[in-house]
Amino acid sequence: MNHEPLRWGILSTGHISQKFARALQLAEGAELYAVASRTQEKAEAFAAAHGVTKAYGSYEAMAADPAVDVIYIGTPHVFHLENAVMCMRAGKAVLCEKALTINAREAEEMIRVAREEGVFLMEAMIPRHVPLIRRMMQWLQEGRIGEVRMIRAARCLRRDFADDARQVKRELGGGSLLDLGVYPISFASMVMGGSEPEETMGTAYIGRWGTDEQGAALLRYAGGVIADVSFALRTETVNDAYIFGTEGYIHLEKIFAVPEKITLYDKEQKVVEVIEEKIKGEGLYYEALEVMRCLRAGLTESPYMPLDESLQIMRTMDRIRQPWGLTYPGEKA
Ligand SMILES: NC(=O)c1ccc[n+]([C@@H]2O[C@H](COP(=O)([O-])OP(=O)(O)OC[C@H]3O[C@@H](n4cnc5c(N)ncnc54)[C@H](OP(=O)(O)O)[C@@H]3O)[C@@H](O)[C@H]2O)c1
């Protein structure tokens, strides 16, 4: 096994890229080597703030640096495809923020390029790598709640977004489904072993930004398992998740995507087991470790967030969104 540190490049200097830089400082075996921005000034300011060796004033220049092993993409959803393809064509491994793309057609294209180039690609879906969620998956595999029958999960927040914020702007792939709904939908998919829902139905409120301010969906899987998911940009809710089985249920809190407490109940609603553990590096730390574990093992995708499953999740979100009449750049109205 190669014990040299892996040299990371961070593509873009926004909100999540800054958090990722802080998380990388905690990750053993990682070197935060480069950052790229659309402007040299921003790249240099970011490099100074986070102790990064190289600052590039264009994304392409960083991808062309042979010293970079792996690139983290933290741009708005509409740019993920273009940015990831450019990095992978330069031979780089890529960790791309969620949602992987704006739709399944783009996700298919991104995955095709990864396979063509033989490079590593993973959607940055934090919950897949959080220790308590891995523990919860073990409970399910051990049959601790019997057969799974229902799933309930929410990822909702209330913030006063500016009209040009990437979270709300249609041109940047804004809206609650792509930004937050992807978490509970991906969670349900993980619990269901990556299988695709047989039926989906959803509703949304398209607010003053022309994108979905909030929404909810029901997903029905083979065998009748039903997931009830909600997502919102202007409504704060409790943000936990439940998995109900024939012999008991599991509660994840709070926020379910980065849980610090999981509780196993029996069917009489008595507590059977509780596990608590603090989240490290806002959760981003765990996905960075998983990327490095995969790269050192010579894998081109992670078994915890397989590419075909990321594609299936994009297809599911396309199906949920289709009746709303909400389209993103490059899609037919
Ligand atoms: N995993 C999580 O917990 C988490 C949390 C928040 C967001 N995210 C995901 O991370 C991604 C970015 O979100 P964010 O909140 O960090 O966004 P943000 O603060 O708006 O930053 C996005 C960055 O992308 C770059 N960019 C390139 N073209 C742009 C354009 N035309 N308009 C605006 N920015 C552009 C900019 O960096 P330069 O100017 O330096 O090029 C900008 O700073 C999204 O995919 C989002 O879903 C994940």
Coordinates of C-alpha atoms in Angstrom, one line a residue, residues 73-324:
I73 CA -15.6 19.9 -7.1
G74 CA -17.6 22.4 -5.1
T75 CA -19.4 24.4 -7.9
P76 CA -23.1 24.9 -8.4
H77 CA -25.0 21.9 -9.8
V78 CA -25.2 23.1 -13.4
F79 CA -21.3 23.1 -13.7
H80 CA -20.6 19.6 -12.2
L81 CA -20.7 17.8 -15.6
E82 CA -18.4 20.3 -17.4
N83 CA -16.0 20.6 -14.4
A84 CA -15.8 16.8 -13.7
V85 CA -15.3 15.9 -17.4
M86 CA -12.5 18.4 -17.7
C87 CA -10.7 17.0 -14.7
M88 CA -11.2 13.4 -15.6
R89 CA -10.0 14.0 -19.2
A90 CA -6.8 15.4 -17.5
G91 CA -6.5 12.0 -15.8
K92 CA -7.6 13.2 -12.3
A93 CA -9.7 11.3 -9.7
V94 CA -12.8 13.3 -8.8
L95 CA -15.0 13.8 -5.8
C96 CA -18.0 15.8 -7.1
E97 CA -20.5 17.5 -4.8
K98 CA -24.1 16.4 -4.7
A99 CA -26.4 16.4 -6.6
L100 CA -24.0 14.6 -9.0
T101 CA -25.6 16.6 -11.9
I102 CA -28.9 18.3 -12.7
N103 CA -30.4 15.3 -14.4
A104 CA -29.9 11.6 -15.3
R105 CA -28.8 12.5 -18.9
E106 CA -25.8 14.5 -17.5
A107 CA -25.0 11.9 -14.8
E108 CA -24.9 9.2 -17.5
E109 CA -22.4 11.3 -19.5
M110 CA -20.2 12.0 -16.5
I111 CA -20.1 8.3 -15.5
R112 CA -19.4 7.3 -19.1
V113 CA -16.3 9.6 -19.2
A114 CA -15.1 8.2 -15.8
R115 CA -15.3 4.6 -17.1
E116 CA -13.7 5.6 -20.4
E117 CA -10.7 7.2 -18.7
G118 CA -10.6 4.6 -16.0
V119 CA -10.4 7.2 -13.3
F120 CA -12.1 7.3 -9.8
L121 CA -15.4 9.2 -9.5
M122 CA -17.7 9.6 -6.5
E123 CA -20.7 11.7 -5.7
A124 CA -20.0 13.6 -2.4
M125 CA -22.9 12.1 -0.4
I126 CA -21.7 12.4 3.2
P127 CA -24.2 10.1 5.0
R128 CA -22.8 7.1 3.2
H129 CA -19.6 7.4 5.1
V130 CA -20.7 8.6 8.6
P131 CA -19.8 5.9 11.2
L132 CA -23.2 5.9 12.8
I133 CA -24.9 5.4 9.5
R134 CA -22.6 2.5 8.7
R135 CA -23.6 1.1 12.1
M136 CA -27.3 1.6 11.3
M137 CA -26.8 -0.4 8.1
Q138 CA -25.3 -3.2 10.1
W139 CA -28.4 -3.2 12.3
L140 CA -30.5 -3.6 9.2
Q141 CA -28.3 -6.4 7.8
E142 CA -28.5 -8.2 11.2
G143 CA -32.3 -8.1 10.9
R144 CA -32.6 -6.1 14.2
I145 CA -35.9 -4.5 13.0
G146 CA -37.0 -7.4 11.0
E147 CA -38.1 -6.6 7.4
V148 CA -38.0 -2.9 6.4
R149 CA -41.5 -1.6 5.6
M150 CA -41.4 2.2 5.7
I151 CA -38.8 5.0 5.6
R152 CA -39.3 8.6 6.6
A153 CA -36.7 11.3 6.2
A154 CA -36.5 15.1 5.9
R155 CA -33.9 17.6 5.0
C156 CA -35.4 21.0 5.4
L157 CA -34.1 24.4 6.4
R158 CA -35.2 28.0 6.5
R159 CA -32.9 30.7 5.2
D160 CA -33.3 34.1 3.6
F161 CA -31.6 33.4 0.3
A162 CA -30.6 36.2 -2.0
D163 CA -32.4 36.1 -5.4
D164 CA -29.1 35.2 -7.1
A165 CA -28.1 32.5 -4.6
R166 CA -27.2 29.2 -6.2
Q167 CA -29.6 27.4 -3.9
V168 CA -32.6 29.1 -5.5
K169 CA -31.5 30.2 -9.0
R170 CA -32.9 28.1 -11.8
E171 CA -29.9 28.9 -14.1
L172 CA -27.5 27.5 -11.4
G173 CA -29.6 24.3 -10.8
G174 CA -31.3 25.7 -7.7
G175 CA -34.3 24.4 -5.8
S176 CA -34.9 22.2 -2.8
L177 CA -35.1 18.8 -4.6
L178 CA -31.5 19.0 -6.0
D179 CA -30.0 20.8 -3.1
L180 CA -31.6 19.0 -0.1
G181 CA -34.1 16.3 -1.4
V182 CA -31.2 14.4 -2.7
Y183 CA -30.3 13.5 0.9
P184 CA -33.5 11.7 2.0
I185 CA -33.9 10.2 -1.5
S186 CA -30.3 8.8 -1.4
F187 CA -30.9 7.6 2.2
A188 CA -34.0 5.6 1.1
S189 CA -32.0 4.2 -1.8
M190 CA -29.2 3.1 0.5
V191 CA -31.6 1.4 2.9
M192 CA -33.2 -0.3 -0.1
G193 CA -29.8 -1.6 -1.3
G194 CA -29.6 0.8 -4.2
S195 CA -32.7 -0.4 -5.9
E196 CA -34.9 1.9 -8.0
P197 CA -38.4 2.8 -6.8
E198 CA -41.2 1.2 -8.8
E199 CA -43.4 4.2 -8.4
T200 CA -42.7 7.8 -7.5
M201 CA -45.0 10.7 -6.8
G202 CA -44.2 14.1 -5.6
T203 CA -45.4 17.6 -5.2
A204 CA -43.6 21.0 -4.8
Y205 CA -44.3 24.7 -4.3
I206 CA -42.7 26.7 -7.1
G207 CA -42.1 30.0 -5.4
R208 CA -41.0 33.5 -6.5
W209 CA -37.6 32.2 -7.7
G210 CA -39.3 29.9 -10.2
T211 CA -37.7 26.9 -8.5
D212 CA -39.1 24.5 -5.9
E213 CA -39.1 26.2 -2.4
Q214 CA -40.3 23.0 -0.8
G215 CA -41.5 19.6 -1.8
A216 CA -42.3 16.1 -0.7
A217 CA -42.3 12.7 -2.5
L218 CA -43.4 9.2 -1.9
L219 CA -41.3 6.3 -3.3
R220 CA -42.6 2.8 -3.5
Y221 CA -40.1 0.0 -3.9
A222 CA -40.4 -3.7 -4.8
G223 CA -42.2 -5.6 -2.0
G224 CA -44.3 -2.6 -1.1
V225 CA -41.7 -0.7 1.0
I226 CA -42.7 3.0 1.0
A227 CA -40.4 6.0 1.6
D228 CA -41.8 9.4 2.6
V229 CA -39.3 12.2 2.0
S230 CA -39.5 16.0 2.3
F231 CA -37.2 18.8 1.5
A232 CA -37.4 22.6 1.9
L233 CA -35.4 25.8 1.6
R234 CA -37.8 28.1 3.4
T235 CA -39.2 25.8 6.2
E236 CA -37.2 24.5 9.1
T237 CA -38.3 21.0 10.3
V238 CA -36.9 18.4 12.6
N239 CA -34.6 16.8 10.0
D240 CA -34.5 13.3 11.4
A241 CA -35.2 9.9 9.8
Y242 CA -37.0 6.7 10.8
I243 CA -36.8 3.2 9.4
F244 CA -39.8 1.1 10.4
G245 CA -39.6 -2.7 10.2
T246 CA -41.7 -5.6 11.2
E247 CA -39.9 -6.1 14.5
G248 CA -39.0 -2.5 15.5
Y249 CA -37.7 0.7 14.2
I250 CA -34.6 3.0 14.0
H251 CA -34.5 6.7 14.7
L252 CA -31.6 8.9 13.4
E253 CA -31.2 12.4 14.8
K254 CA -30.4 15.2 14.2
I255 CA -29.7 16.1 11.3
F256 CA -30.2 12.5 10.0
A257 CA -27.6 13.0 7.3
V258 CA -24.9 13.6 9.9
P259 CA -26.4 11.9 12.9
E260 CA -24.8 12.0 16.3
K261 CA -27.4 9.7 17.8
I262 CA -29.1 6.5 16.5
T263 CA -31.7 4.6 18.5
L264 CA -33.0 1.1 18.0
Y265 CA -36.5 0.4 19.3
D266 CA -38.5 -2.9 19.5
K267 CA -42.0 -3.2 18.2
E268 CA -43.4 -2.2 21.7
Q269 CA -41.5 1.1 21.2
K270 CA -39.0 0.3 24.0
V271 CA -35.4 1.4 23.5
V272 CA -33.1 -1.6 22.7
E273 CA -29.9 0.3 22.0
V274 CA -28.6 3.8 21.6
I275 CA -25.3 4.9 20.1
E276 CA -24.0 8.4 20.2
E277 CA -20.9 9.7 18.5
K278 CA -19.8 13.3 17.5
I279 CA -19.4 14.1 13.9
K280 CA -15.9 15.0 12.7
G281 CA -15.1 17.6 10.1
E282 CA -18.8 18.4 9.5
G283 CA -19.0 14.9 7.9
L284 CA -16.8 15.9 4.9
Y285 CA -13.9 14.3 6.7
Y286 CA -15.4 10.8 6.3
E287 CA -15.9 11.1 2.5
A288 CA -12.4 12.4 2.1
L289 CA -11.1 9.3 3.9
E290 CA -13.3 7.0 1.7
V291 CA -11.9 8.6 -1.5
M292 CA -8.3 8.0 -0.3
R293 CA -9.1 4.4 0.8
C294 CA -10.5 3.7 -2.7
L295 CA -7.5 5.3 -4.5
R296 CA -5.0 3.4 -2.4
A297 CA -6.9 0.2 -3.1
G298 CA -6.9 0.9 -6.8
L299 CA -10.7 1.3 -7.0
T300 CA -12.4 3.5 -9.6
E301 CA -15.6 3.8 -7.5
S302 CA -16.7 3.4 -3.9
P303 CA -18.9 0.4 -2.9
Y304 CA -20.6 2.8 -0.5
M305 CA -21.7 5.2 -3.2
P306 CA -21.7 3.3 -6.5
L307 CA -22.0 5.3 -9.7
D308 CA -24.9 3.3 -11.0
E309 CA -26.8 4.2 -7.8
S310 CA -26.0 7.9 -8.2
L311 CA -27.4 7.6 -11.7
Q312 CA -30.5 5.8 -10.4
I313 CA -31.0 8.6 -7.8
M314 CA -30.8 11.3 -10.6
R315 CA -33.4 9.3 -12.6
T316 CA -35.7 9.1 -9.6
M317 CA -35.3 12.9 -9.1
D318 CA -36.1 13.5 -12.8
R319 CA -39.3 11.5 -12.4
I320 CA -40.3 13.4 -9.3
R321 CA -39.6 16.8 -10.9
Q322 CA -41.1 16.1 -14.3
P323 CA -44.8 16.9 -13.4
W324 CA -43.7 20.2 -11.8

